[in-house]
Short mmCIF file of C-alpha atoms in Angstrom, two decimals:
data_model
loop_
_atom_site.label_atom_id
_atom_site.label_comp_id
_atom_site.label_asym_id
_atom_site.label_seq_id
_atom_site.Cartn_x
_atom_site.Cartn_y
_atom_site.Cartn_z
CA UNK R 19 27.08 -65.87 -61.36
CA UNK R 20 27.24 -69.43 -61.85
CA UNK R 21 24.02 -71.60 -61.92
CA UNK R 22 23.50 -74.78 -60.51
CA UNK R 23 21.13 -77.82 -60.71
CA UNK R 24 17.96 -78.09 -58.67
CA UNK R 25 18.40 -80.47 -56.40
CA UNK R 26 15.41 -81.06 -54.23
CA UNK R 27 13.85 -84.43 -52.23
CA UNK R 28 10.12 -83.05 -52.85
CA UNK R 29 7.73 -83.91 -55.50
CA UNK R 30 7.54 -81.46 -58.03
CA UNK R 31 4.49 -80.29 -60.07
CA UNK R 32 5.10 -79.82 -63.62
CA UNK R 33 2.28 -78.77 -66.34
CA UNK R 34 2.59 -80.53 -69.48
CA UNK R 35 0.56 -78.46 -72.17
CA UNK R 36 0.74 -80.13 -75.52
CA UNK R 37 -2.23 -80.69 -77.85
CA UNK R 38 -0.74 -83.66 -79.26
CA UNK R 39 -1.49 -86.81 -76.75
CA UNK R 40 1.53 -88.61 -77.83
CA UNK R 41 3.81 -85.83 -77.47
CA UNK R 42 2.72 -85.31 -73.67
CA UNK R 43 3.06 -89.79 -73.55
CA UNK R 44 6.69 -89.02 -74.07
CA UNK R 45 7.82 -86.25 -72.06
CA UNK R 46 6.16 -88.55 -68.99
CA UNK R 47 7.82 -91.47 -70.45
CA UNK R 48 11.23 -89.59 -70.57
CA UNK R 49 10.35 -87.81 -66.90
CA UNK R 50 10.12 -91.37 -65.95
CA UNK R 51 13.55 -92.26 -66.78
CA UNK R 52 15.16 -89.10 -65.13
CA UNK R 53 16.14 -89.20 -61.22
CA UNK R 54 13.30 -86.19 -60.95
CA UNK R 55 10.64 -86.23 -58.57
CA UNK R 56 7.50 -85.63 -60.07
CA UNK R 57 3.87 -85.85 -60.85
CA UNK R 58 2.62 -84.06 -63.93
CA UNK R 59 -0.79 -82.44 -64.64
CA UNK R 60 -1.95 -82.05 -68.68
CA UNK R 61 -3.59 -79.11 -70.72
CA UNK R 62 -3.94 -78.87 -74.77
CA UNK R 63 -4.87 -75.42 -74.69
CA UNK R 64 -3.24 -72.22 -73.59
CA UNK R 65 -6.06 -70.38 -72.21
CA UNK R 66 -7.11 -73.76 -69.83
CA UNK R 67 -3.21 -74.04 -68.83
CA UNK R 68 -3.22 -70.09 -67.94
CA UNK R 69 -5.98 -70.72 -65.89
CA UNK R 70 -4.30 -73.75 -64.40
CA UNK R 71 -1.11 -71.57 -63.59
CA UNK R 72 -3.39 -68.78 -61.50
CA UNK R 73 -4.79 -71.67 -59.46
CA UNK R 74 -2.09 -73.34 -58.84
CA UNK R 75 1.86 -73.59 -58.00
CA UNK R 76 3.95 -75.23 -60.67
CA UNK R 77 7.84 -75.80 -60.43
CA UNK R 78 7.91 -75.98 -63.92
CA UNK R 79 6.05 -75.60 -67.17
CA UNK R 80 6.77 -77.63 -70.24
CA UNK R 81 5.07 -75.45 -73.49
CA UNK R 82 4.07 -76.97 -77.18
CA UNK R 83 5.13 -73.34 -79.07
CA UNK R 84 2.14 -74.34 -81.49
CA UNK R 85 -1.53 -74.50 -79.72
CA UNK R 86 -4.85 -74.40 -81.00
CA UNK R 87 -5.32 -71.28 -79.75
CA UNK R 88 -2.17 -69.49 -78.56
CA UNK R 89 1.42 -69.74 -79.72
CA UNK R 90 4.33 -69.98 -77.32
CA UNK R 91 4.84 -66.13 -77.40
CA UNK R 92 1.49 -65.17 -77.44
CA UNK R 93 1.33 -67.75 -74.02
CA UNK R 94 4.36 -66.00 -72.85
CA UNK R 95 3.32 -62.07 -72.99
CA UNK R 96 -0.28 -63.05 -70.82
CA UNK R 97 1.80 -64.23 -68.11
CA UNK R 98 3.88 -61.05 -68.70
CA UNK R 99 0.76 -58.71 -68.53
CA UNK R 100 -1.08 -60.68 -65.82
CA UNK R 101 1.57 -60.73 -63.67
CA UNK R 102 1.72 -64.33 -62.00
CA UNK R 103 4.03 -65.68 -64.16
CA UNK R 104 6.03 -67.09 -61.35
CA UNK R 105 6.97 -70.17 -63.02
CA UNK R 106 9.51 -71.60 -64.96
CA UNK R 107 8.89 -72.38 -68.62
CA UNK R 108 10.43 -74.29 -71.21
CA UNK R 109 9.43 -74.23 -74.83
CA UNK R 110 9.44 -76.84 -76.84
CA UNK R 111 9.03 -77.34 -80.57
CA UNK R 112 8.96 -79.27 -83.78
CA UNK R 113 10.75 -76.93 -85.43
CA UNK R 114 14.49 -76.93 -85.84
CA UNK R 115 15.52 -73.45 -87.46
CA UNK R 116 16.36 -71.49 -84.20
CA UNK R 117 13.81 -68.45 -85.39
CA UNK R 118 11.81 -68.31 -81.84
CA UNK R 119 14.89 -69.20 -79.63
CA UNK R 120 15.99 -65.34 -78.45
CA UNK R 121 12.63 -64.42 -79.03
CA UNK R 122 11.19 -66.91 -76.42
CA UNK R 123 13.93 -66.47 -73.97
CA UNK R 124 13.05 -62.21 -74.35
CA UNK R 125 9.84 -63.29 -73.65
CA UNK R 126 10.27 -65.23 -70.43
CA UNK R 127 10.85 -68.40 -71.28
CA UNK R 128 13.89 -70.09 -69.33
CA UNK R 129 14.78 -72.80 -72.11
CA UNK R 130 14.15 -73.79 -75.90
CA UNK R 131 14.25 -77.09 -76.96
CA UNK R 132 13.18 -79.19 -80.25
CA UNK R 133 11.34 -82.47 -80.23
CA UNK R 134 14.06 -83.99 -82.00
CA UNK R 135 16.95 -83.64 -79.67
CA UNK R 136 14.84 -84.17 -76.51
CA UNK R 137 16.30 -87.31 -74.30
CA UNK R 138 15.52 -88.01 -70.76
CA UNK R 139 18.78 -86.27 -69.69
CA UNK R 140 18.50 -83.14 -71.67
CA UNK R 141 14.79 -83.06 -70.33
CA UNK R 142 15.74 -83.11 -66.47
CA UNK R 143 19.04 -81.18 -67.22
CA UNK R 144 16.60 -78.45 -68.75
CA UNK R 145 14.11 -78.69 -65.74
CA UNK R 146 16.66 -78.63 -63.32
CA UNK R 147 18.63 -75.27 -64.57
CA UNK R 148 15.04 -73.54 -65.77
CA UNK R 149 14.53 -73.69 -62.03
CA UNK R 150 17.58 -72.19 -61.06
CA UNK R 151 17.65 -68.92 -63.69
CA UNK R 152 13.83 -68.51 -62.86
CA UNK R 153 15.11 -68.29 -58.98
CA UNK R 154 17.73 -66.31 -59.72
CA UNK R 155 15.39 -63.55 -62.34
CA UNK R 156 13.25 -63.23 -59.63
CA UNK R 157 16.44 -62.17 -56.83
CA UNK R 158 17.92 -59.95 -59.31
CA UNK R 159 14.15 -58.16 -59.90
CA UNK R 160 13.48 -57.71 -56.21
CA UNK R 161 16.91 -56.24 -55.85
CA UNK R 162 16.65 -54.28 -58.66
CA UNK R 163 13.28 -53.17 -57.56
CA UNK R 164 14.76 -52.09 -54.19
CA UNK R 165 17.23 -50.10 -55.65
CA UNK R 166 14.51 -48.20 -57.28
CA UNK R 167 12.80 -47.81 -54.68
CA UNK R 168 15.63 -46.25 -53.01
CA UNK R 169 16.34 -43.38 -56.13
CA UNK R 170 13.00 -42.15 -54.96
CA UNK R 171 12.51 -38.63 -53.70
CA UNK R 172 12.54 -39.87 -49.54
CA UNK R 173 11.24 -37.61 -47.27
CA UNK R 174 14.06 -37.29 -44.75
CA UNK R 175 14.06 -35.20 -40.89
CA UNK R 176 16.39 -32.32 -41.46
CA UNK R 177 16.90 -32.60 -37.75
CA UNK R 178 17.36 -36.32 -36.73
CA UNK R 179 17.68 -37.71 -39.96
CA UNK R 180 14.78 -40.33 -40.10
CA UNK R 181 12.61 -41.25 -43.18
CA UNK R 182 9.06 -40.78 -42.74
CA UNK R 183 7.33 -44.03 -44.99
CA UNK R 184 3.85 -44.61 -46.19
CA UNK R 185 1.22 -44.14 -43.03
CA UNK R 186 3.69 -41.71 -41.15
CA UNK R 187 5.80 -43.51 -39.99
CA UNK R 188 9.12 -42.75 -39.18
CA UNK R 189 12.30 -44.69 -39.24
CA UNK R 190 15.92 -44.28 -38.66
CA UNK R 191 17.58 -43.90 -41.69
CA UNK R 192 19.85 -47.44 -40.87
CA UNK R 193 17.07 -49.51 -40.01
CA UNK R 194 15.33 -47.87 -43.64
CA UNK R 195 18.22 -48.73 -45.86
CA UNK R 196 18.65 -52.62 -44.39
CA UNK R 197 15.35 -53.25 -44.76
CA UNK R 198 14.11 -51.79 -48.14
CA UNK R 199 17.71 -52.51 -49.60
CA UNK R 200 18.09 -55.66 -47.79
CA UNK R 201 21.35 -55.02 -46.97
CA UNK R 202 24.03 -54.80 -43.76
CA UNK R 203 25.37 -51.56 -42.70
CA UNK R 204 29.07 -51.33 -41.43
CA UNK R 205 30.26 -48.64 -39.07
CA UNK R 206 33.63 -47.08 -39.37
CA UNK R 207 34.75 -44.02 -38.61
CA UNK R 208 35.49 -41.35 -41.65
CA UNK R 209 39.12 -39.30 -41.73
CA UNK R 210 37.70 -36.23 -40.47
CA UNK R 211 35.74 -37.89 -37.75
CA UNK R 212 38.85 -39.53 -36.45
CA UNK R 213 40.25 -36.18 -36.48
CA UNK R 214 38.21 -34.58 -34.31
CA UNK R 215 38.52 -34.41 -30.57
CA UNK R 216 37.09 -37.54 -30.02
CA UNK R 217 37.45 -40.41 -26.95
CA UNK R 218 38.38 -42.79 -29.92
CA UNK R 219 41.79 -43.58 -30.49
CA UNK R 220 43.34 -45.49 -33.71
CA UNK R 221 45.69 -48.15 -32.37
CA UNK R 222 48.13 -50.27 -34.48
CA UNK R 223 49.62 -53.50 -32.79
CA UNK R 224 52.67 -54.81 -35.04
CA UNK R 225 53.28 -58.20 -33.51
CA UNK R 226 54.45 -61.22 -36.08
CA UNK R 227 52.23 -63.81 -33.44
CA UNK R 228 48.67 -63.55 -34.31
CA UNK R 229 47.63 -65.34 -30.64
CA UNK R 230 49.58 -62.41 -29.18
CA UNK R 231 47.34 -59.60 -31.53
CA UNK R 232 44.37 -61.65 -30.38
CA UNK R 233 45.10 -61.37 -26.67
CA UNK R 234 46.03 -57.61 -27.16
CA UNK R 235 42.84 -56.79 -29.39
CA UNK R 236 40.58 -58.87 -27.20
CA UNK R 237 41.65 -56.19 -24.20
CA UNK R 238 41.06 -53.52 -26.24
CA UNK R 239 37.40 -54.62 -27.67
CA UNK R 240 36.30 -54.25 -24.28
CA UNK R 241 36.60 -50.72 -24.75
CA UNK R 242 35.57 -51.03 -28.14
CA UNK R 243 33.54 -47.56 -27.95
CA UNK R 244 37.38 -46.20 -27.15
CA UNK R 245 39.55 -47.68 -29.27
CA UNK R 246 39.69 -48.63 -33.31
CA UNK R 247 42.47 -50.89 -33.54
CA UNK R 248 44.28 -52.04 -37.02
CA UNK R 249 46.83 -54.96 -37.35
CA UNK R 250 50.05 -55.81 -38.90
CA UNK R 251 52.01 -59.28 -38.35
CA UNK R 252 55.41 -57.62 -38.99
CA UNK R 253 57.60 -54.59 -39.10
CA UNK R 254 57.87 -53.44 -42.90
CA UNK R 255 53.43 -53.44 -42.97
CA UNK R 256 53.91 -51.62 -39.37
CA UNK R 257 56.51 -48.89 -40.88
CA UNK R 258 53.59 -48.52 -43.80
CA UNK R 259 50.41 -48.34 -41.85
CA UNK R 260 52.40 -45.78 -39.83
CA UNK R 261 53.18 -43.77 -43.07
CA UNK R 262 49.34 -43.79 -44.88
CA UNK R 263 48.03 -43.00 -41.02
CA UNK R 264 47.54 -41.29 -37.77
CA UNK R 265 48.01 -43.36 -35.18
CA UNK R 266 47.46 -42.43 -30.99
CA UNK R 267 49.54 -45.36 -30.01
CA UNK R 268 51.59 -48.15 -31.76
CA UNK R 269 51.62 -51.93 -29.63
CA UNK R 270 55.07 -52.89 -30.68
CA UNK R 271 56.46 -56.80 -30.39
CA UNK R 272 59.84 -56.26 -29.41
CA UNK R 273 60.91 -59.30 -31.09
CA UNK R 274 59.63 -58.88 -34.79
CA UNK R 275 61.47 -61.24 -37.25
CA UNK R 276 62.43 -58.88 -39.48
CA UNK R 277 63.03 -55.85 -37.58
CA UNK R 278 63.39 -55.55 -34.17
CA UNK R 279 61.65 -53.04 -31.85
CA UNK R 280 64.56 -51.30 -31.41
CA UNK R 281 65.74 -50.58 -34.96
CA UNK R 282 61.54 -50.15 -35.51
CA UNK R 283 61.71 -46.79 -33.03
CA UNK R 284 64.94 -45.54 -35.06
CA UNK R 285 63.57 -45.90 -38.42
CA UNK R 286 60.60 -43.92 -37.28
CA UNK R 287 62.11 -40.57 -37.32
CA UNK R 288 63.25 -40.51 -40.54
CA UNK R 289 59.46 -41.09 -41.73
CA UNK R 290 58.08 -38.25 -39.69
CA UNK R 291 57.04 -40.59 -37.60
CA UNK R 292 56.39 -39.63 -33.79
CA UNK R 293 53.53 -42.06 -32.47
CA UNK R 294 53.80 -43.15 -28.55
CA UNK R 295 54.59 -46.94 -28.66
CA UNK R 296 53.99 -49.86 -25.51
CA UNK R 297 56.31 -52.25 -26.08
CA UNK R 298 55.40 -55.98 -25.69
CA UNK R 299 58.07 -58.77 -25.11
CA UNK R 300 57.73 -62.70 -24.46
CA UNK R 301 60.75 -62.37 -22.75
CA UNK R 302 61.31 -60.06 -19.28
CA UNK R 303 64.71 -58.71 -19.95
CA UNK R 304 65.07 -55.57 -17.33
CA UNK R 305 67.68 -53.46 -19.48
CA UNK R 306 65.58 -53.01 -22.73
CA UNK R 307 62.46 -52.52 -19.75
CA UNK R 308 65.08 -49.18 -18.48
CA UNK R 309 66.44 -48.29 -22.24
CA UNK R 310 62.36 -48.18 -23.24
CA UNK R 311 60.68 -46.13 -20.48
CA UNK R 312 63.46 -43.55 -20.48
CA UNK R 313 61.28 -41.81 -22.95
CA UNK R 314 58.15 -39.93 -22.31
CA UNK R 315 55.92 -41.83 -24.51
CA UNK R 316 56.92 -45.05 -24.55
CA UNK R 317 55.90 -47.68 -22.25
CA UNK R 318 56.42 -51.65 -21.59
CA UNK R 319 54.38 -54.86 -21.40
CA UNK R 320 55.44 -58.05 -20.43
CA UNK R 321 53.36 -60.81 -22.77
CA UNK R 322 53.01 -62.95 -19.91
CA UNK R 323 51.48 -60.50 -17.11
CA UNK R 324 48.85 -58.62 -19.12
CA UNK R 325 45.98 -57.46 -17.63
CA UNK R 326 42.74 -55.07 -18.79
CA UNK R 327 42.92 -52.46 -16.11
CA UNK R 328 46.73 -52.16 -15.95
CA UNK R 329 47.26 -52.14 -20.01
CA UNK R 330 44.32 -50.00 -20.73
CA UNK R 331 46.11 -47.30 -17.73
CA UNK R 332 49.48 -48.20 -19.30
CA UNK R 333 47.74 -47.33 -22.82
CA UNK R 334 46.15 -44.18 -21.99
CA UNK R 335 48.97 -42.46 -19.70
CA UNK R 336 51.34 -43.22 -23.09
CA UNK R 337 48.79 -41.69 -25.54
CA UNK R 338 48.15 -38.28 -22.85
CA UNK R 339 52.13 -37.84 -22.46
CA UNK R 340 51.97 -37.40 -26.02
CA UNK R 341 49.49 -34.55 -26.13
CA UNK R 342 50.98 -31.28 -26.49
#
Protein backbone atom coordinates (compact mmCIF):
# COMPACT_ATOMS: atom_id res chain seq x y z
CA UNK A 1 0.00 0.00 0.00
CA UNK A 2 1.40 3.10 -1.19
CA UNK A 3 1.59 6.24 1.08
CA UNK A 4 0.99 9.59 0.22
CA UNK A 5 1.64 13.19 1.47
CA UNK A 6 -0.67 14.99 3.85
CA UNK A 7 -2.17 17.43 2.18
CA UNK A 8 -4.50 19.48 4.27
CA UNK A 9 -5.76 23.50 4.18
CA UNK A 10 -6.03 23.49 8.21
CA UNK A 11 -3.59 24.64 10.70
CA UNK A 12 -1.83 21.99 12.22
CA UNK A 13 -0.59 21.65 15.85
CA UNK A 14 2.77 20.32 16.21
CA UNK A 15 4.72 19.87 19.74
CA UNK A 16 8.22 20.75 19.56
CA UNK A 17 9.99 19.09 22.69
CA UNK A 18 13.65 19.90 22.70
CA UNK A 19 15.62 21.04 25.76
CA UNK A 20 17.93 22.93 23.74
CA UNK A 21 16.24 26.56 22.86
CA UNK A 22 18.14 26.89 19.73
CA UNK A 23 17.39 23.60 18.46
CA UNK A 24 13.48 24.25 18.80
CA UNK A 25 14.55 28.23 17.01
CA UNK A 26 15.34 26.09 14.03
CA UNK A 27 12.86 23.55 13.46
CA UNK A 28 10.30 26.84 13.57
CA UNK A 29 12.66 28.61 11.41
CA UNK A 30 12.76 25.63 8.90
CA UNK A 31 8.67 25.04 9.50
CA UNK A 32 8.65 28.55 8.35
CA UNK A 33 10.13 27.94 5.08
CA UNK A 34 7.96 24.79 4.27
CA UNK A 35 4.37 25.28 2.49
CA UNK A 36 2.96 23.63 6.01
CA UNK A 37 0.34 25.09 7.94
CA UNK A 38 1.19 25.41 11.35
CA UNK A 39 1.50 26.79 14.78
CA UNK A 40 3.82 25.03 17.18
CA UNK A 41 3.62 24.66 21.00
CA UNK A 42 7.23 23.95 23.08
CA UNK A 43 8.21 21.48 25.98
CA UNK A 44 11.98 20.61 27.26
CA UNK A 45 10.89 17.83 29.22
CA UNK A 46 9.23 14.52 28.52
CA UNK A 47 7.06 14.15 31.40
CA UNK A 48 5.50 18.07 30.77
CA UNK A 49 5.15 17.09 26.87
CA UNK A 50 3.28 13.67 27.96
CA UNK A 51 1.11 15.64 29.85
CA UNK A 52 0.69 18.08 27.00
CA UNK A 53 -0.21 15.09 24.60
CA UNK A 54 -3.24 13.78 27.15
CA UNK A 55 -4.65 17.32 27.06
CA UNK A 56 -4.44 17.97 23.89
CA UNK A 57 -4.65 16.91 19.99
CA UNK A 58 -1.38 17.13 18.11
CA UNK A 59 -0.94 16.27 14.30
CA UNK A 60 2.46 15.73 14.93
CA UNK A 61 5.21 15.44 17.48
CA UNK A 62 8.77 16.43 16.81
CA UNK A 63 11.09 14.44 19.80
CA UNK A 64 14.88 15.48 21.02
CA UNK A 65 15.90 11.43 21.64
CA UNK A 66 18.07 12.97 24.59
CA UNK A 67 15.91 14.79 27.54
CA UNK A 68 16.66 15.68 30.90
CA UNK A 69 14.60 13.24 32.08
CA UNK A 70 13.43 10.69 29.49
CA UNK A 71 15.09 9.38 26.36
CA UNK A 72 13.25 8.99 23.08
CA UNK A 73 12.40 5.29 23.87
CA UNK A 74 11.75 5.63 27.28
CA UNK A 75 9.12 8.70 25.85
CA UNK A 76 7.96 6.23 23.37
CA UNK A 77 6.94 3.00 25.63
CA UNK A 78 4.63 5.63 28.16
CA UNK A 79 2.61 6.46 25.27
CA UNK A 80 2.64 2.69 24.53
CA UNK A 81 1.47 1.74 28.12
CA UNK A 82 -0.87 4.73 28.58
CA UNK A 83 -2.56 4.22 25.66
CA UNK A 84 -3.22 7.76 23.99
CA UNK A 85 -0.48 7.73 21.90
CA UNK A 86 -2.55 8.82 18.99
CA UNK A 87 -0.03 10.96 17.49
CA UNK A 88 2.54 10.96 15.11
CA UNK A 89 6.16 11.19 16.21
CA UNK A 90 9.33 11.87 14.74
CA UNK A 91 12.64 11.48 16.47
CA UNK A 92 15.24 13.47 16.05
CA UNK A 93 18.88 13.35 17.07
CA UNK A 94 22.45 14.51 17.22
CA UNK A 95 23.66 11.41 16.68
CA UNK A 96 24.56 9.97 13.32
CA UNK A 97 25.36 6.11 13.85
CA UNK A 98 21.85 4.65 13.01
CA UNK A 99 21.86 2.58 16.60
CA UNK A 100 18.16 3.87 17.72
CA UNK A 101 16.69 3.98 14.11
CA UNK A 102 14.71 0.29 14.10
CA UNK A 103 14.58 0.57 17.61
CA UNK A 104 12.53 3.87 17.57
CA UNK A 105 10.44 2.93 14.65
CA UNK A 106 9.59 -0.69 16.92
CA UNK A 107 8.76 1.60 19.38
CA UNK A 108 6.24 3.82 17.66
CA UNK A 109 7.94 6.34 16.28
CA UNK A 110 6.92 7.14 12.51
CA UNK A 111 10.40 8.74 11.41
CA UNK A 112 14.20 9.14 12.50
CA UNK A 113 16.07 11.91 11.57
CA UNK A 114 19.62 13.58 12.58
CA UNK A 115 20.19 17.25 13.21
CA UNK A 116 22.64 17.29 10.60
CA UNK A 117 20.72 16.37 7.55
CA UNK A 118 17.54 18.23 8.63
CA UNK A 119 16.43 20.98 5.79
CA UNK A 120 13.11 22.58 5.51
CA UNK A 121 12.08 20.01 2.84
CA UNK A 122 13.13 16.88 4.54
CA UNK A 123 11.33 18.43 7.70
CA UNK A 124 7.78 18.86 5.96
CA UNK A 125 8.46 15.76 3.71
CA UNK A 126 8.89 13.87 7.18
CA UNK A 127 5.73 15.58 8.74
CA UNK A 128 3.74 15.06 5.89
CA UNK A 129 4.34 11.04 5.43
CA UNK A 130 4.56 10.55 9.56
CA UNK A 131 0.95 11.59 9.17
CA UNK A 132 0.05 9.30 6.64
CA UNK A 133 1.74 5.79 8.21
CA UNK A 134 0.32 6.96 11.67
CA UNK A 135 -3.28 7.05 9.72
CA UNK A 136 -2.72 4.14 8.11
CA UNK A 137 -1.25 1.98 11.73
CA UNK A 138 -4.20 2.99 13.21
CA UNK A 139 -6.72 1.40 10.02
CA UNK A 140 -4.72 -1.63 9.91
CA UNK A 141 -5.13 -2.00 14.09
CA UNK A 142 -8.86 -1.46 14.05
CA UNK A 143 -9.13 -3.98 11.29
CA UNK A 144 -6.98 -6.21 12.78
CA UNK A 145 -8.76 -5.77 16.00
CA UNK A 146 -12.06 -6.65 14.26
CA UNK A 147 -10.85 -9.65 12.95
CA UNK A 148 -10.14 -10.70 16.42
CA UNK A 149 -12.96 -9.92 17.56
CA UNK A 150 -14.58 -12.06 15.10
CA UNK A 151 -12.24 -15.54 16.05
CA UNK A 152 -14.12 -15.20 19.27
CA UNK A 153 -16.29 -17.99 20.58
CA UNK A 154 -19.95 -16.08 19.25
CA UNK A 155 -22.89 -17.22 20.69
CA UNK A 156 -25.00 -18.05 17.65
CA UNK A 157 -29.23 -19.21 17.49
CA UNK A 158 -29.10 -22.80 16.40
CA UNK A 159 -32.52 -22.02 15.04
CA UNK A 160 -32.48 -18.60 13.18
CA UNK A 161 -28.98 -18.07 13.14
CA UNK A 162 -28.57 -14.65 15.00
CA UNK A 163 -25.68 -13.61 17.37
CA UNK A 164 -26.70 -12.66 20.69
CA UNK A 165 -23.94 -9.49 21.72
CA UNK A 166 -23.12 -7.93 24.99
CA UNK A 167 -26.62 -6.79 26.88
CA UNK A 168 -28.71 -9.54 24.99
CA UNK A 169 -29.07 -8.45 22.20
CA UNK A 170 -29.59 -10.20 19.22
CA UNK A 171 -28.61 -9.61 15.68
CA UNK A 172 -28.78 -11.19 12.35
CA UNK A 173 -25.76 -12.73 11.61
CA UNK A 174 -25.32 -10.18 8.19
CA UNK A 175 -25.99 -7.11 9.89
CA UNK A 176 -23.17 -8.67 12.82
CA UNK A 177 -20.43 -9.37 10.35
CA UNK A 178 -20.78 -5.70 8.38
CA UNK A 179 -20.72 -4.00 11.29
CA UNK A 180 -18.03 -5.52 13.64
CA UNK A 181 -15.95 -6.46 10.41
CA UNK A 182 -16.83 -3.39 8.64
CA UNK A 183 -17.33 -5.01 5.68
CA UNK A 184 -20.10 -5.57 2.58
CA UNK A 185 -21.76 -8.80 2.17
CA UNK A 186 -22.54 -10.12 -1.44
CA UNK A 187 -25.33 -12.55 -2.18
CA UNK A 188 -24.99 -15.27 -4.71
CA UNK A 189 -26.35 -18.32 -4.91
CA UNK A 190 -24.03 -21.60 -4.07
CA UNK A 191 -23.99 -24.81 -6.73
CA UNK A 192 -26.17 -26.84 -4.70
CA UNK A 193 -28.61 -24.09 -4.03
CA UNK A 194 -29.02 -23.49 -7.71
CA UNK A 195 -29.65 -27.06 -7.90
CA UNK A 196 -32.42 -27.35 -5.97
CA UNK A 197 -36.00 -26.89 -7.02
CA UNK A 198 -35.92 -23.41 -6.83
CA UNK A 199 -38.07 -20.35 -8.76
CA UNK A 200 -34.49 -19.09 -9.74
CA UNK A 201 -33.28 -19.73 -13.02
CA UNK A 202 -29.50 -19.17 -14.36
CA UNK A 203 -29.78 -17.35 -17.68
CA UNK A 204 -26.89 -16.72 -20.16
CA UNK A 205 -27.47 -14.01 -22.94
CA UNK A 206 -24.57 -14.36 -25.69
CA UNK A 207 -25.08 -11.21 -27.68
CA UNK A 208 -21.69 -9.38 -29.18
CA UNK A 209 -23.85 -5.70 -28.54
CA UNK A 210 -23.57 -4.80 -25.00
CA UNK A 211 -26.76 -2.08 -25.42
CA UNK A 212 -28.65 -5.19 -26.58
CA UNK A 213 -27.42 -7.37 -23.09
CA UNK A 214 -28.39 -4.20 -21.28
CA UNK A 215 -31.92 -4.00 -22.66
CA UNK A 216 -32.29 -7.86 -22.19
CA UNK A 217 -30.80 -7.87 -18.50
CA UNK A 218 -32.67 -4.74 -17.57
CA UNK A 219 -36.08 -6.99 -18.34
CA UNK A 220 -34.89 -9.59 -16.49
CA UNK A 221 -33.74 -7.53 -13.17
CA UNK A 222 -37.22 -6.81 -12.76
CA UNK A 223 -37.64 -10.22 -11.79
CA UNK A 224 -34.45 -10.21 -10.22
CA UNK A 225 -35.80 -12.59 -7.26
CA UNK A 226 -36.40 -15.08 -10.53
CA UNK A 227 -33.70 -14.93 -12.54
CA UNK A 228 -29.57 -14.90 -12.11
CA UNK A 229 -28.39 -13.91 -15.35
CA UNK A 230 -24.53 -14.20 -16.64
CA UNK A 231 -23.12 -12.53 -19.86
CA UNK A 232 -20.97 -13.23 -22.76
CA UNK A 233 -20.35 -10.69 -25.81
CA UNK A 234 -19.70 -13.57 -28.27
CA UNK A 235 -20.07 -17.15 -29.27
CA UNK A 236 -16.70 -19.02 -28.32
CA UNK A 237 -17.23 -17.41 -24.22
CA UNK A 238 -21.08 -18.55 -24.86
CA UNK A 239 -19.98 -22.28 -26.03
CA UNK A 240 -17.68 -22.11 -22.60
CA UNK A 241 -20.02 -20.73 -20.03
CA UNK A 242 -22.34 -23.40 -21.47
CA UNK A 243 -19.65 -26.15 -20.84
CA UNK A 244 -18.44 -25.07 -16.92
CA UNK A 245 -22.51 -24.57 -16.28
CA UNK A 246 -26.13 -25.32 -15.99
CA UNK A 247 -28.00 -23.10 -17.66
CA UNK A 248 -32.33 -22.94 -17.76
CA UNK A 249 -32.24 -20.85 -20.83
CA UNK A 250 -29.56 -19.40 -23.24
CA UNK A 251 -30.63 -15.55 -24.97
CA UNK A 252 -28.91 -16.14 -28.22
CA UNK A 253 -28.00 -13.04 -30.83
CA UNK A 254 -28.62 -14.58 -33.98
CA UNK A 255 -26.08 -12.53 -35.59
CA UNK A 256 -22.82 -13.15 -33.46
CA UNK A 257 -19.61 -12.15 -35.39
CA UNK A 258 -17.96 -15.08 -35.03
CA UNK A 259 -20.47 -17.70 -35.01
CA UNK A 260 -23.77 -17.44 -35.99
CA UNK A 261 -26.86 -18.64 -34.07
CA UNK A 262 -27.34 -21.21 -36.28
CA UNK A 263 -23.96 -22.98 -36.36
CA UNK A 264 -24.12 -21.94 -32.24
CA UNK A 265 -27.33 -24.58 -31.85
CA UNK A 266 -25.27 -27.29 -33.98
CA UNK A 267 -22.15 -27.11 -32.10
CA UNK A 268 -24.15 -27.61 -28.97
CA UNK A 269 -24.76 -31.22 -29.27
CA UNK A 270 -21.55 -32.31 -29.60
CA UNK A 271 -20.78 -30.62 -26.04
CA UNK A 272 -23.64 -32.31 -24.29
CA UNK A 273 -25.18 -29.40 -24.55
CA UNK A 274 -29.16 -29.30 -24.47
CA UNK A 275 -30.19 -25.79 -22.90
CA UNK A 276 -33.62 -24.14 -24.36
CA UNK A 277 -32.44 -21.00 -26.28
CA UNK A 278 -34.78 -17.51 -27.36
CA UNK A 279 -33.31 -16.30 -30.15
CA UNK A 280 -32.85 -12.49 -30.61
CA UNK A 281 -32.32 -10.82 -34.10
CA UNK A 282 -31.99 -6.99 -35.20
CA UNK A 283 -33.30 -8.07 -38.25
CA UNK A 284 -37.14 -9.70 -38.76
CA UNK A 285 -36.39 -12.31 -41.31
CA UNK A 286 -39.64 -14.80 -41.20
CA UNK A 287 -37.78 -18.09 -42.45
CA UNK A 288 -35.07 -18.36 -39.66
CA UNK A 289 -38.46 -17.08 -37.28
CA UNK A 290 -40.18 -20.84 -38.89
CA UNK A 291 -36.64 -22.87 -39.03
CA UNK A 292 -36.26 -21.67 -35.02
CA UNK A 293 -39.65 -22.39 -33.41
CA UNK A 294 -39.93 -25.76 -35.13
CA UNK A 295 -38.31 -27.02 -32.03
CA UNK A 296 -39.83 -27.46 -28.67
CA UNK A 297 -37.54 -25.34 -26.76
CA UNK A 298 -36.54 -22.78 -28.71
CA UNK A 299 -38.21 -19.57 -29.12
CA UNK A 300 -37.75 -16.02 -31.04
CA UNK A 301 -37.38 -12.31 -30.24
CA UNK A 302 -37.35 -9.61 -32.46
CA UNK A 303 -34.68 -6.79 -30.93
CA UNK A 304 -36.91 -4.17 -31.92
CA UNK A 305 -40.43 -5.29 -30.33
CA UNK A 306 -39.35 -6.43 -26.86
CA UNK A 307 -41.46 -6.15 -24.17
CA UNK A 308 -41.40 -7.36 -20.15
CA UNK A 309 -44.60 -9.28 -20.06
CA UNK A 310 -44.32 -10.93 -23.50
CA UNK A 311 -40.37 -11.92 -23.10
CA UNK A 312 -40.63 -12.92 -19.55
CA UNK A 313 -43.95 -15.46 -20.97
CA UNK A 314 -41.76 -16.18 -24.02
CA UNK A 315 -38.85 -17.02 -21.38
CA UNK A 316 -40.67 -19.14 -19.07
CA UNK A 317 -42.93 -21.30 -21.61
CA UNK A 318 -39.16 -22.12 -23.30
CA UNK A 319 -37.56 -23.06 -19.92
CA UNK A 320 -41.09 -25.41 -18.81
CA UNK A 321 -41.04 -27.20 -22.42
CA UNK A 322 -37.77 -28.22 -21.35
CA UNK A 323 -38.73 -29.93 -18.13
CA UNK A 324 -39.03 -33.51 -18.36
Amino acid sequence: MELEAVKTTKKMRILIIDDDQLDRNAYKRYLKSCSLNFWTEEVSYGTGALTKIHENDYDCVLLDYYLPDLDALEFLDVLTVDDFCSVPVVVITGLDNGRHDIDLLKAGAQDYLTKKEINSQILERSISFAIARHKLTLEINAINKNIDSLRELIPICAYCKSIREDGGYWSDLESYITDKAKIDITEALCPDCCNESSPVKQILIVDDDELDRKRIKRILDKHKDEFIVTEANCGTDGLAYLQDDEYDCLILDYDLPDICGSDFVKLMPTFGIDTPVIFVSGTEDRAHVEKMNKSKNRGYFNKNELSTSLFILNLDTVINSNVK
